XYZ file of C-alpha atoms in Angstrom:
678
model
C 23.894 -52.343 238.319
C 21.926 -54.684 236.052
C 21.646 -58.409 236.761
C 24.324 -59.465 234.273
C 26.862 -56.991 235.613
C 26.030 -57.939 239.212
C 26.554 -61.647 238.539
C 29.831 -60.952 236.727
C 30.926 -58.723 239.600
C 30.193 -61.448 242.184
C 32.022 -64.061 240.088
C 34.990 -61.690 239.809
C 34.935 -61.402 243.597
C 35.318 -65.187 243.819
C 38.149 -65.016 241.286
C 40.000 -62.390 243.322
C 39.619 -64.369 246.534
C 40.645 -67.670 244.931
C 43.716 -66.214 243.221
C 44.708 -64.404 246.420
C 44.419 -67.517 248.564
C 46.843 -69.374 246.321
C 49.163 -66.386 245.997
C 49.414 -65.925 249.755
C 49.909 -69.654 250.387
C 52.495 -69.793 247.602
C 50.856 -73.048 246.453
C 47.584 -74.251 245.015
C 45.486 -74.182 241.868
C 44.081 -70.789 240.878
C 43.240 -71.265 237.193
C 40.365 -73.725 237.441
C 38.879 -71.887 240.410
C 38.840 -68.654 238.431
C 37.205 -70.361 235.459
C 34.512 -72.033 237.554
C 33.552 -68.940 239.534
C 30.561 -68.077 237.334
C 28.883 -71.456 237.766
C 29.415 -71.688 241.506
C 28.103 -68.154 241.919
C 24.883 -68.807 239.991
C 24.355 -72.135 241.740
C 24.786 -70.799 245.266
C 23.097 -67.427 244.801
C 20.042 -68.701 242.908
C 19.535 -72.478 242.930
C 20.903 -74.350 245.939
C 18.250 -74.766 248.649
C 19.626 -75.075 252.154
C 18.836 -73.695 255.589
C 21.247 -70.849 256.429
C 20.545 -71.412 260.125
C 20.407 -75.227 260.175
C 23.141 -76.526 257.863
C 22.486 -80.214 258.606
C 18.787 -80.009 257.661
C 18.104 -83.399 255.990
C 15.965 -81.879 253.225
C 18.719 -79.658 251.869
C 20.170 -79.802 248.377
C 23.724 -81.112 248.368
C 26.780 -80.018 246.392
C 29.663 -82.423 245.754
C 32.977 -81.066 244.510
C 34.966 -83.606 242.510
C 38.191 -81.677 241.720
C 39.338 -80.948 245.257
C 42.227 -78.851 243.978
C 39.567 -76.252 243.129
C 38.993 -75.694 246.830
C 39.751 -71.949 246.554
C 36.612 -71.607 244.434
C 34.479 -73.479 246.967
C 35.891 -71.732 250.047
C 35.439 -68.333 248.398
C 31.849 -69.042 247.411
C 31.069 -70.328 250.914
C 32.677 -67.221 252.396
C 30.084 -65.168 250.529
C 27.479 -67.135 252.486
C 29.217 -66.281 255.747
C 30.598 -69.781 256.321
C 34.265 -68.731 256.177
C 35.921 -65.500 257.263
C 38.420 -63.518 255.241
C 41.066 -64.439 257.811
C 40.331 -68.129 257.242
C 40.664 -67.717 253.494
C 43.981 -65.959 254.021
C 45.157 -68.963 256.064
C 44.638 -71.302 253.098
C 46.771 -74.479 253.283
C 48.258 -73.539 256.666
C 48.556 -75.590 259.868
C 45.320 -75.643 261.856
C 43.374 -73.778 259.187
C 39.800 -74.806 258.264
C 40.794 -74.227 254.619
C 43.112 -77.147 253.763
C 44.466 -77.648 250.264
C 41.653 -80.052 249.383
C 38.260 -79.656 251.077
C 37.484 -81.902 254.023
C 33.922 -82.753 254.929
C 32.348 -80.149 257.196
C 28.589 -79.915 256.714
C 28.307 -77.013 259.147
C 30.460 -75.003 256.734
C 28.744 -76.286 253.601
C 31.293 -78.925 252.593
C 29.505 -82.222 251.930
C 32.504 -84.372 250.991
C 36.235 -84.650 251.308
C 37.546 -84.526 247.753
C 40.933 -85.320 246.399
C 41.318 -88.315 244.045
C 39.626 -87.191 240.844
C 36.447 -89.005 239.821
C 35.361 -89.979 243.312
C 33.547 -86.761 244.221
C 30.923 -86.888 241.486
C 30.493 -90.613 242.111
C 29.634 -89.778 245.728
C 26.970 -87.523 244.226
C 25.534 -90.482 242.316
C 25.340 -92.393 245.603
C 23.733 -89.436 247.363
C 21.151 -89.188 244.569
C 20.354 -92.896 245.033
C 20.020 -92.316 248.775
C 17.683 -89.384 248.168
C 15.518 -91.552 245.910
C 15.518 -94.292 248.567
C 14.422 -91.785 251.207
C 11.808 -90.205 248.974
C 10.283 -93.645 248.351
C 9.800 -93.933 252.126
C 9.237 -90.340 253.250
C 7.661 -88.726 250.208
C 8.193 -85.128 249.126
C 10.017 -84.286 252.357
C 13.128 -85.653 250.625
C 12.580 -84.015 247.264
C 16.081 -82.580 247.020
C 18.516 -82.001 244.165
C 22.054 -83.336 244.202
C 24.594 -81.161 242.375
C 28.141 -82.120 241.430
C 31.081 -80.293 239.898
C 33.253 -82.334 237.524
C 36.508 -81.505 235.741
C 38.352 -82.889 232.731
C 40.429 -85.043 235.068
C 37.304 -86.505 236.647
C 35.945 -87.384 233.207
C 39.226 -89.085 232.340
C 39.367 -91.187 235.505
C 37.904 -94.603 234.723
C 35.425 -94.362 237.592
C 33.457 -91.808 235.551
C 32.281 -94.650 233.312
C 30.777 -96.479 236.266
C 29.191 -93.331 237.652
C 27.753 -92.376 234.261
C 26.438 -95.868 233.547
C 24.763 -96.296 236.925
C 23.187 -92.836 237.067
C 21.812 -93.264 233.547
C 20.564 -96.803 234.126
C 18.733 -95.763 237.292
C 17.355 -92.570 235.725
C 18.576 -90.316 238.540
C 16.725 -87.161 237.556
C 17.586 -85.600 240.932
C 21.254 -85.400 239.871
C 22.757 -82.424 238.010
C 26.466 -82.496 237.138
C 28.354 -79.475 235.832
C 31.344 -80.479 233.709
C 33.888 -77.668 233.724
C 35.376 -78.206 230.260
C 38.218 -75.684 230.201
C 40.529 -77.659 227.873
C 43.477 -77.343 230.277
C 44.873 -79.733 232.835
C 47.912 -79.757 235.082
C 50.665 -80.618 232.619
C 49.082 -80.430 229.186
C 46.083 -79.354 227.193
C 43.104 -81.691 227.179
C 43.175 -82.371 223.440
C 46.622 -83.912 223.876
C 45.210 -86.749 225.987
C 41.471 -86.933 225.253
C 39.745 -86.974 221.886
C 36.162 -88.031 222.508
C 32.614 -86.797 222.144
C 31.823 -86.569 225.855
C 28.291 -85.359 225.204
C 27.549 -88.362 222.981
C 28.984 -90.697 225.596
C 26.705 -89.391 228.330
C 23.689 -89.373 226.034
C 24.410 -93.032 225.262
C 24.239 -93.699 229.014
C 20.811 -92.096 229.117
C 21.711 -88.625 230.354
C 20.214 -85.290 229.390
C 23.138 -83.222 228.078
C 23.468 -79.516 227.332
C 26.404 -77.394 226.189
C 26.864 -73.812 227.317
C 29.327 -71.002 227.756
C 30.296 -71.826 231.330
C 31.333 -68.243 232.034
C 27.969 -66.742 231.065
C 25.564 -66.399 233.998
C 22.498 -66.281 231.759
C 23.409 -69.514 229.992
C 24.255 -71.192 233.295
C 20.902 -70.138 234.764
C 19.013 -71.408 231.722
C 20.854 -74.742 231.741
C 20.218 -75.299 235.456
C 16.545 -74.445 235.046
C 16.273 -76.853 232.129
C 18.040 -79.616 234.051
C 15.766 -79.127 237.060
C 12.766 -79.753 234.805
C 14.110 -82.961 233.229
C 12.352 -86.151 234.313
C 13.716 -89.680 234.162
C 17.317 -88.720 233.367
C 20.330 -87.288 235.170
C 21.672 -84.091 233.633
C 25.157 -83.132 232.482
C 25.838 -79.472 231.780
C 29.013 -79.142 229.736
C 30.252 -75.666 230.545
C 33.022 -74.430 228.284
C 35.011 -72.223 230.632
C 38.306 -70.372 230.483
C 41.230 -71.492 232.630
C 42.510 -68.532 234.630
C 39.512 -66.390 233.635
C 40.394 -62.718 234.067
C 44.128 -63.197 234.514
C 46.449 -60.733 232.770
C 50.162 -60.270 232.204
C 52.130 -57.257 233.444
C 51.436 -55.485 230.137
C 47.702 -56.044 230.790
C 47.386 -58.502 227.910
C 45.245 -61.571 228.543
C 46.906 -64.487 230.298
C 43.831 -66.709 230.151
C 43.795 -70.324 228.988
C 47.383 -71.104 230.003
C 48.417 -74.528 231.308
C 50.796 -72.795 233.696
C 47.955 -71.244 235.720
C 46.486 -74.634 236.636
C 48.718 -75.655 239.515
C 50.726 -72.714 240.834
C 50.222 -69.096 241.942
C 49.558 -66.644 239.134
C 52.863 -64.883 239.745
C 54.752 -68.166 239.390
C 52.769 -69.013 236.258
C 53.934 -65.883 234.439
C 50.840 -63.741 234.985
C 50.762 -60.531 236.988
C 48.915 -61.136 240.234
C 48.487 -57.433 241.163
C 47.307 -56.432 237.704
C 44.919 -59.398 237.587
C 43.336 -58.410 240.900
C 42.980 -54.817 239.748
C 41.476 -55.909 236.424
C 38.898 -57.934 238.349
C 37.933 -54.939 240.493
C 39.893 -55.838 243.595
C 42.695 -54.228 245.569
C 45.953 -56.226 245.537
C 46.925 -54.520 248.808
C 43.667 -55.679 250.460
C 42.490 -58.621 248.345
C 40.570 -60.462 251.061
C 37.310 -58.565 251.079
C 33.775 -59.029 249.819
C 32.571 -56.389 247.381
C 29.522 -54.459 248.664
C 27.432 -55.579 245.685
C 28.366 -59.218 246.296
C 27.564 -58.912 249.980
C 24.122 -57.518 249.126
C 23.486 -60.292 246.582
C 24.178 -63.047 249.110
C 22.330 -61.241 251.899
C 19.232 -61.176 249.667
C 19.682 -64.865 248.903
C 19.980 -65.678 252.606
C 16.669 -63.969 253.347
C 15.089 -65.643 250.329
C 16.317 -69.024 251.569
C 14.886 -68.358 254.998
C 11.486 -67.795 253.408
C 11.832 -70.934 251.258
C 12.861 -73.197 254.121
C 10.226 -71.723 256.430
C 7.629 -73.040 254.003
C 9.456 -76.373 253.784
C 9.680 -76.710 257.561
C 5.979 -75.911 257.882
C 5.193 -78.583 255.296
C 7.386 -81.033 257.191
C 5.572 -80.240 260.444
C 2.208 -80.840 258.789
C 3.473 -84.096 257.313
C 4.937 -85.218 260.648
C 1.627 -84.563 262.387
C -0.190 -86.649 259.774
C 2.478 -89.391 259.763
C 3.941 -89.512 263.280
C 5.460 -92.988 262.894
C 7.228 -92.092 259.671
C 8.419 -88.817 261.176
C 9.834 -90.693 264.163
C 11.655 -93.051 261.816
C 13.067 -90.162 259.791
C 14.371 -88.462 262.931
C 15.890 -91.704 264.228
C 17.512 -92.471 260.873
C 19.169 -89.080 260.542
C 20.183 -89.126 264.208
C 22.009 -92.400 263.542
C 19.908 -94.413 265.971
C 20.005 -98.148 265.332
C 17.144 -100.625 265.775
C 17.369 -103.253 268.475
C 18.728 -106.501 267.038
C 18.510 -109.695 269.094
C 21.891 -110.948 267.979
C 21.870 -113.909 270.352
C 18.722 -115.298 268.746
C 20.244 -115.522 265.252
C 20.489 -119.194 264.380
C 23.530 -120.231 262.385
C 23.791 -123.649 260.772
C 26.792 -125.689 261.963
C 30.110 -125.851 260.145
C 29.265 -123.482 257.323
C 31.253 -120.939 255.357
C 31.426 -117.609 257.125
C 30.127 -115.913 253.954
C 26.954 -118.018 254.377
C 26.769 -117.069 258.048
C 27.063 -113.432 256.965
C 24.177 -113.950 254.546
C 22.050 -115.214 257.432
C 22.750 -112.044 259.426
C 22.057 -109.876 256.387
C 18.651 -111.515 256.062
C 17.834 -110.396 259.601
C 19.119 -106.878 258.956
C 17.001 -106.636 255.799
C 13.944 -107.134 258.001
C 14.980 -105.095 261.036
C 17.046 -102.221 259.606
C 14.546 -100.330 257.469
C 17.063 -97.680 256.445
C 19.777 -100.092 255.326
C 20.988 -100.438 251.740
C 23.117 -103.395 250.663
C 25.108 -103.548 247.438
C 27.112 -106.068 245.472
C 29.389 -105.857 242.438
C 27.563 -108.571 240.454
C 28.367 -111.208 243.090
C 25.340 -111.215 245.374
C 24.762 -114.964 244.986
C 28.431 -115.674 245.720
C 29.392 -113.131 248.378
C 26.029 -114.030 249.962
C 24.724 -110.484 250.113
C 21.730 -112.222 248.515
C 20.758 -113.020 252.101
C 19.693 -109.361 252.152
C 18.402 -109.320 248.571
C 16.024 -112.229 249.186
C 14.137 -110.066 251.698
C 13.821 -107.048 249.394
C 14.435 -106.175 245.724
C 16.984 -104.210 243.742
C 16.686 -100.574 242.731
C 15.612 -99.924 239.181
C 14.583 -96.916 237.153
C 11.484 -95.402 238.733
C 11.396 -97.816 241.697
C 13.493 -97.238 244.795
C 11.124 -98.965 247.179
C 13.604 -101.841 247.499
C 16.893 -101.667 249.354
C 19.453 -103.483 247.194
C 21.931 -101.808 244.839
C 23.155 -103.997 241.975
C 26.259 -102.090 240.944
C 27.436 -104.373 238.169
C 31.094 -105.267 237.776
C 32.507 -102.020 239.162
C 33.986 -102.365 242.620
C 35.433 -98.854 242.903
C 32.261 -97.229 241.574
C 30.141 -99.306 243.947
C 32.285 -98.331 246.920
C 32.123 -94.632 246.051
C 28.362 -94.773 245.484
C 28.005 -96.361 248.915
C 30.185 -93.629 250.396
C 27.849 -91.101 248.768
C 24.854 -92.796 250.367
C 26.568 -92.511 253.751
C 27.413 -88.860 253.062
C 23.758 -88.166 252.293
C 22.915 -89.371 255.780
C 20.086 -91.327 257.311
C 21.263 -94.613 255.834
C 23.270 -97.656 256.898
C 25.097 -99.015 253.872
C 27.044 -102.202 253.118
C 28.678 -103.483 249.941
C 30.164 -106.828 248.968
C 32.583 -108.450 246.547
C 35.464 -110.950 246.584
C 38.343 -110.014 248.879
C 40.915 -110.066 246.084
C 38.915 -107.322 244.340
C 39.322 -105.049 247.342
C 42.383 -103.961 245.352
C 40.005 -102.063 243.061
C 38.446 -100.356 246.090
C 41.493 -99.114 248.007
C 41.163 -95.412 247.006
C 37.537 -95.398 248.186
C 38.294 -97.300 251.388
C 40.914 -94.718 252.255
C 38.487 -91.846 251.674
C 35.770 -93.535 253.742
C 38.304 -93.860 256.554
C 39.414 -90.236 256.205
C 35.795 -89.038 256.307
C 35.016 -91.419 259.204
C 32.047 -92.928 257.383
C 30.574 -96.195 258.735
C 30.345 -98.042 255.405
C 30.385 -101.829 255.864
C 32.679 -103.618 253.406
C 31.868 -107.308 252.955
C 34.683 -109.338 251.400
C 34.199 -113.043 250.798
C 36.517 -115.695 249.313
C 39.150 -114.609 251.785
C 42.171 -116.805 250.993
C 43.886 -119.274 248.673
C 41.023 -121.683 249.383
C 39.226 -120.100 246.456
C 41.075 -123.029 244.929
C 40.450 -123.868 241.315
C 40.057 -120.217 240.306
C 43.781 -119.896 240.807
C 46.145 -117.115 241.886
C 44.284 -114.300 240.128
C 41.388 -114.825 242.551
C 43.265 -115.909 245.668
C 44.015 -113.084 248.120
C 47.347 -113.347 249.896
C 48.629 -109.842 250.573
C 45.182 -108.216 250.807
C 44.607 -108.862 254.505
C 47.917 -107.276 255.450
C 47.033 -104.254 253.310
C 43.586 -103.796 254.825
C 44.852 -104.330 258.361
C 47.182 -101.375 257.885
C 44.011 -99.288 258.207
C 43.658 -100.626 261.752
C 47.081 -99.148 262.512
C 46.387 -95.794 260.853
C 44.630 -93.281 263.114
C 41.959 -90.892 261.871
C 41.814 -87.278 262.997
C 39.731 -88.273 266.017
C 42.558 -90.512 267.192
C 40.645 -93.731 266.508
C 41.745 -96.663 264.382
C 40.681 -95.509 260.937
C 38.957 -98.832 260.219
C 37.573 -101.874 262.030
C 38.719 -105.069 260.288
C 37.152 -108.391 261.318
C 37.906 -111.915 260.114
C 35.603 -114.273 262.031
C 36.476 -117.902 262.767
C 33.040 -119.550 262.491
C 29.323 -118.867 262.257
C 28.955 -117.567 265.816
C 31.934 -115.246 265.448
C 30.444 -114.017 262.175
C 27.300 -112.981 264.028
C 29.420 -111.160 266.602
C 31.519 -109.570 263.848
C 28.356 -108.266 262.210
C 27.190 -106.942 265.586
C 30.457 -105.029 265.927
C 30.343 -103.736 262.360
C 26.689 -102.737 262.465
C 27.067 -100.902 265.770
C 30.270 -99.169 264.643
C 29.069 -95.736 263.558
C 32.457 -94.034 263.867
C 34.561 -95.643 261.116
C 34.295 -98.015 258.161
C 34.169 -101.718 258.976
C 35.365 -104.737 257.015
C 34.195 -108.325 257.266
C 36.576 -110.843 255.687
C 34.739 -114.105 255.048
C 35.520 -117.626 253.895
C 34.320 -119.265 250.715
C 34.632 -122.810 252.066
C 32.867 -124.420 255.007
C 34.626 -123.970 258.335
C 34.442 -126.321 261.300
C 32.857 -124.537 264.242
C 34.987 -123.830 267.288
C 33.873 -126.263 270.028
C 31.436 -124.696 272.489
C 32.832 -125.700 275.874
C 29.940 -124.037 277.700
C 27.341 -125.278 275.244
C 26.688 -121.692 274.058
C 29.088 -120.852 271.256
C 27.574 -117.396 270.655
C 28.152 -116.382 274.282
C 31.746 -117.566 274.023
C 32.234 -115.794 270.685
C 31.326 -112.471 272.310
C 34.970 -112.473 273.345
C 35.567 -111.230 269.792
C 34.227 -107.859 270.944
C 37.702 -107.296 272.415
C 39.432 -108.106 269.145
C 41.162 -111.208 270.521
C 40.157 -113.698 273.160
C 41.239 -116.985 274.691
C 39.131 -119.868 273.459
C 37.378 -121.781 276.243
C 39.079 -125.094 276.927
C 42.560 -123.618 276.758
C 45.078 -124.869 279.335
C 46.414 -122.941 282.300
C 50.151 -122.138 282.324
C 50.503 -122.999 278.615
C 53.724 -124.168 276.998
C 52.695 -122.269 273.873
C 50.010 -119.919 272.613
C 48.510 -120.660 269.206
C 46.706 -117.781 267.503
C 44.943 -117.123 264.214
C 41.912 -115.499 262.648
C 39.237 -116.824 260.322
C 39.432 -120.324 258.892
C 42.829 -120.994 260.407
C 41.461 -121.002 263.962
C 39.726 -124.348 263.414
C 42.958 -125.727 261.932
C 44.752 -124.709 265.117
C 42.079 -126.454 267.182
C 42.718 -129.662 265.246
C 46.486 -129.261 265.512
C 46.237 -128.592 269.239
C 44.536 -131.959 269.729
C 47.605 -133.657 268.238
C 50.019 -131.593 270.316
C 48.195 -132.342 273.539
C 48.818 -136.044 272.953
C 52.474 -135.195 273.591
C 51.513 -133.662 276.923
C 51.774 -130.046 275.818
C 49.654 -127.409 277.509
C 48.229 -124.926 275.018
C 46.300 -121.682 274.873
C 44.306 -121.000 271.719
C 43.498 -117.412 270.804
C 41.138 -116.173 268.104
C 42.096 -112.719 266.809
C 39.428 -111.416 264.453
C 40.785 -107.863 264.846
C 44.274 -106.953 266.007
C 43.347 -103.285 265.847
C 40.443 -103.752 268.240
C 42.608 -105.914 270.510
C 45.227 -103.166 270.732
C 42.535 -100.764 271.924
C 41.971 -102.888 275.032
C 43.690 -102.180 278.338
C 47.335 -103.239 278.719
C 46.163 -105.584 281.468
C 43.766 -107.395 279.112
C 46.386 -107.636 276.382
C 48.849 -109.086 278.887
C 46.191 -111.506 280.115
C 45.641 -112.878 276.613
C 49.250 -112.740 275.368
C 51.586 -112.622 278.364
C 55.043 -111.226 277.705
C 57.662 -113.904 277.241
C 55.176 -116.457 275.917
C 56.004 -118.783 273.059
C 53.503 -117.698 270.397
C 52.784 -119.496 267.121
C 50.573 -117.893 264.501
C 48.844 -119.414 261.493
C 47.613 -117.236 258.630
C 46.560 -117.853 255.052
C 47.939 -114.400 254.303
C 51.426 -112.951 254.473
C 53.210 -113.814 257.750
C 53.458 -110.085 258.532
C 49.709 -110.188 259.134
C 50.340 -111.818 262.527
C 53.931 -110.882 263.340
C 52.816 -107.908 265.395
C 51.039 -110.369 267.694
C 53.589 -113.179 267.845
C 56.514 -110.840 268.468
C 60.100 -111.187 267.387
C 60.528 -114.428 269.347
C 57.392 -115.994 267.908
C 56.797 -117.968 264.752
C 54.228 -117.495 261.983
C 53.304 -120.036 259.347
C 51.853 -118.109 256.469
C 51.814 -117.892 252.716
C 54.727 -116.104 251.096
C 53.829 -116.505 247.437
C 50.865 -116.188 245.111
C 48.394 -119.058 245.289
C 47.855 -121.940 242.872
C 44.972 -123.504 240.979
C 43.744 -126.699 242.640
C 40.927 -127.889 244.922
C 41.257 -126.105 248.255
C 41.801 -129.295 250.262
C 44.737 -130.118 248.002
C 46.085 -126.615 248.548
C 45.740 -127.012 252.311
C 47.924 -130.123 252.094
C 50.461 -128.702 249.674
C 50.821 -125.376 251.476
C 50.889 -126.738 255.017
C 47.539 -125.584 256.370
C 46.714 -128.835 258.124
C 46.562 -130.085 261.686
C 49.586 -132.290 261.032
C 51.709 -129.366 259.872
C 50.604 -127.298 262.867
C 51.804 -130.193 265.035
C 55.139 -130.355 263.222
C 55.777 -126.610 263.157
C 54.885 -126.037 266.815
C 56.986 -129.030 267.895
C 60.031 -127.636 266.037
C 59.348 -124.155 267.358
C 59.301 -125.309 270.983
C 62.429 -127.426 270.541
C 64.317 -124.324 269.399
């Protein structure tokens, strides 16, 4: 069998497996998987460099699938490598199966990213390519890897593709190769009905190297990949014109290729003949889940070839490590997720400052101590105070990744997905910042970071209506309640899917950063004030030591009264308002307990005894929040009272808004007095 026939035979094997997975599950997307089989076969059997015996080897190439609905293609190709069994393919989309409908990150099985929402997957690849450049600038040729991504028409149409294309082109990511599967068919229509653009011209305008090929021709795919590998200074886009449902036939054996109907349902439901299609592709419809002998031999040869390739790479790494023992130790620590020692208690915060400024102070320390940390901002570094990090380093630019700051431009979703990609690459701690109200742009990425259990740090400043003169468009109200839902949602490890922290003053901000930095299990969020905040009084003289109570999510502020008549609780800026209001209430002889709750989710992880100690059952609890009242109602209980904001904000100086909206010590006094009289 000549090379061309062998490659076609192996691709047909993938087509049979993919179509059969969907047919057996009675749901899924066979058409795109069948059309993309040729590319994935050439990539995995000839180009991707990975260690067959050490899947998490840091120096490996990485493949990011954007259209997760094409999981049958990926699972089938990985099965040829021995990473999935035929039984596991046959259990596609079933309970407990390792082959869910959309791929979920499992590096041991060759899956680098969870993919679902179109556009995000290839943007992760952009982030991973940035991370690889960052690592190469520090570790040299040991991190000379290629990042591959697979993109569909839907991914091109999603707006995030503009951000990904712009950033990759601007930074000249020549370690990034994206295959665009241009099959002219999508789920409910043909592509020309919704998209009339010159995609190649668009990417060239962004500074990409672009080629067009027959995406079902192994020779053209091989040539395009080889050409892209040789390109310097530019990312590469290979536009592969493929055929939806490649190889599918009707019951009369006529071609059933290129049909919209084959995109999102089994071939039999789409009007094609599943048995005749399998036979036409060289398979047995009675026993479809098998690897052809020729395919098995092809991938066995590739496995042995890879073992020879990586043996040389490992030997080179050993030689390098011997010559650079300190760098080698850093590399191992970075990829093992080990964190440097930070003397958090020694961080000096100026009094009565905005918590965004306090965050900037901590970031300045991390820029010096955390050598493998990247910080990003969506064109707001001087306002969200991520410039505390930037001042100690410099931003990435084309040809220079020796710095550690990523200026993403005005593109919050793209920035978030790039940062997720950096985390997926591994070896890196990553944080990104913008205004809290713009977290709305980031929600799809936040959810995916939580699902993948990636410790990305989200920094959100300008946390409430006190943005003031900018008006309601820039004043978050409902955002905190939305983000705190992620504290209530469990991930598949049974943990809160996200750690959300809204610190009350500079010392609590330091503690919040300690918690976020040391949280390597989930994403973290820091919600920070624009305006200056009065520090919580340090009863012991050591506010930082007292603020360590935040490590339990909620804690009683020192100076609170025993046997209180009421408990007053809040997070962020509102805590200091409660402190001022409590002083007025105590003049009336009231005994009060003040509680700072930077994270309800973290508080609910504490023992029932601790929760009862802080918020005893039957207590009169008053909450103050600049967000929706529901933000605190889970803490105050049905018999409690919350003063919050129940409308959009207004444009005015923030001190005027405090007065008009009732966020003053006097209103706390009045509301608590009425509450207790009831």
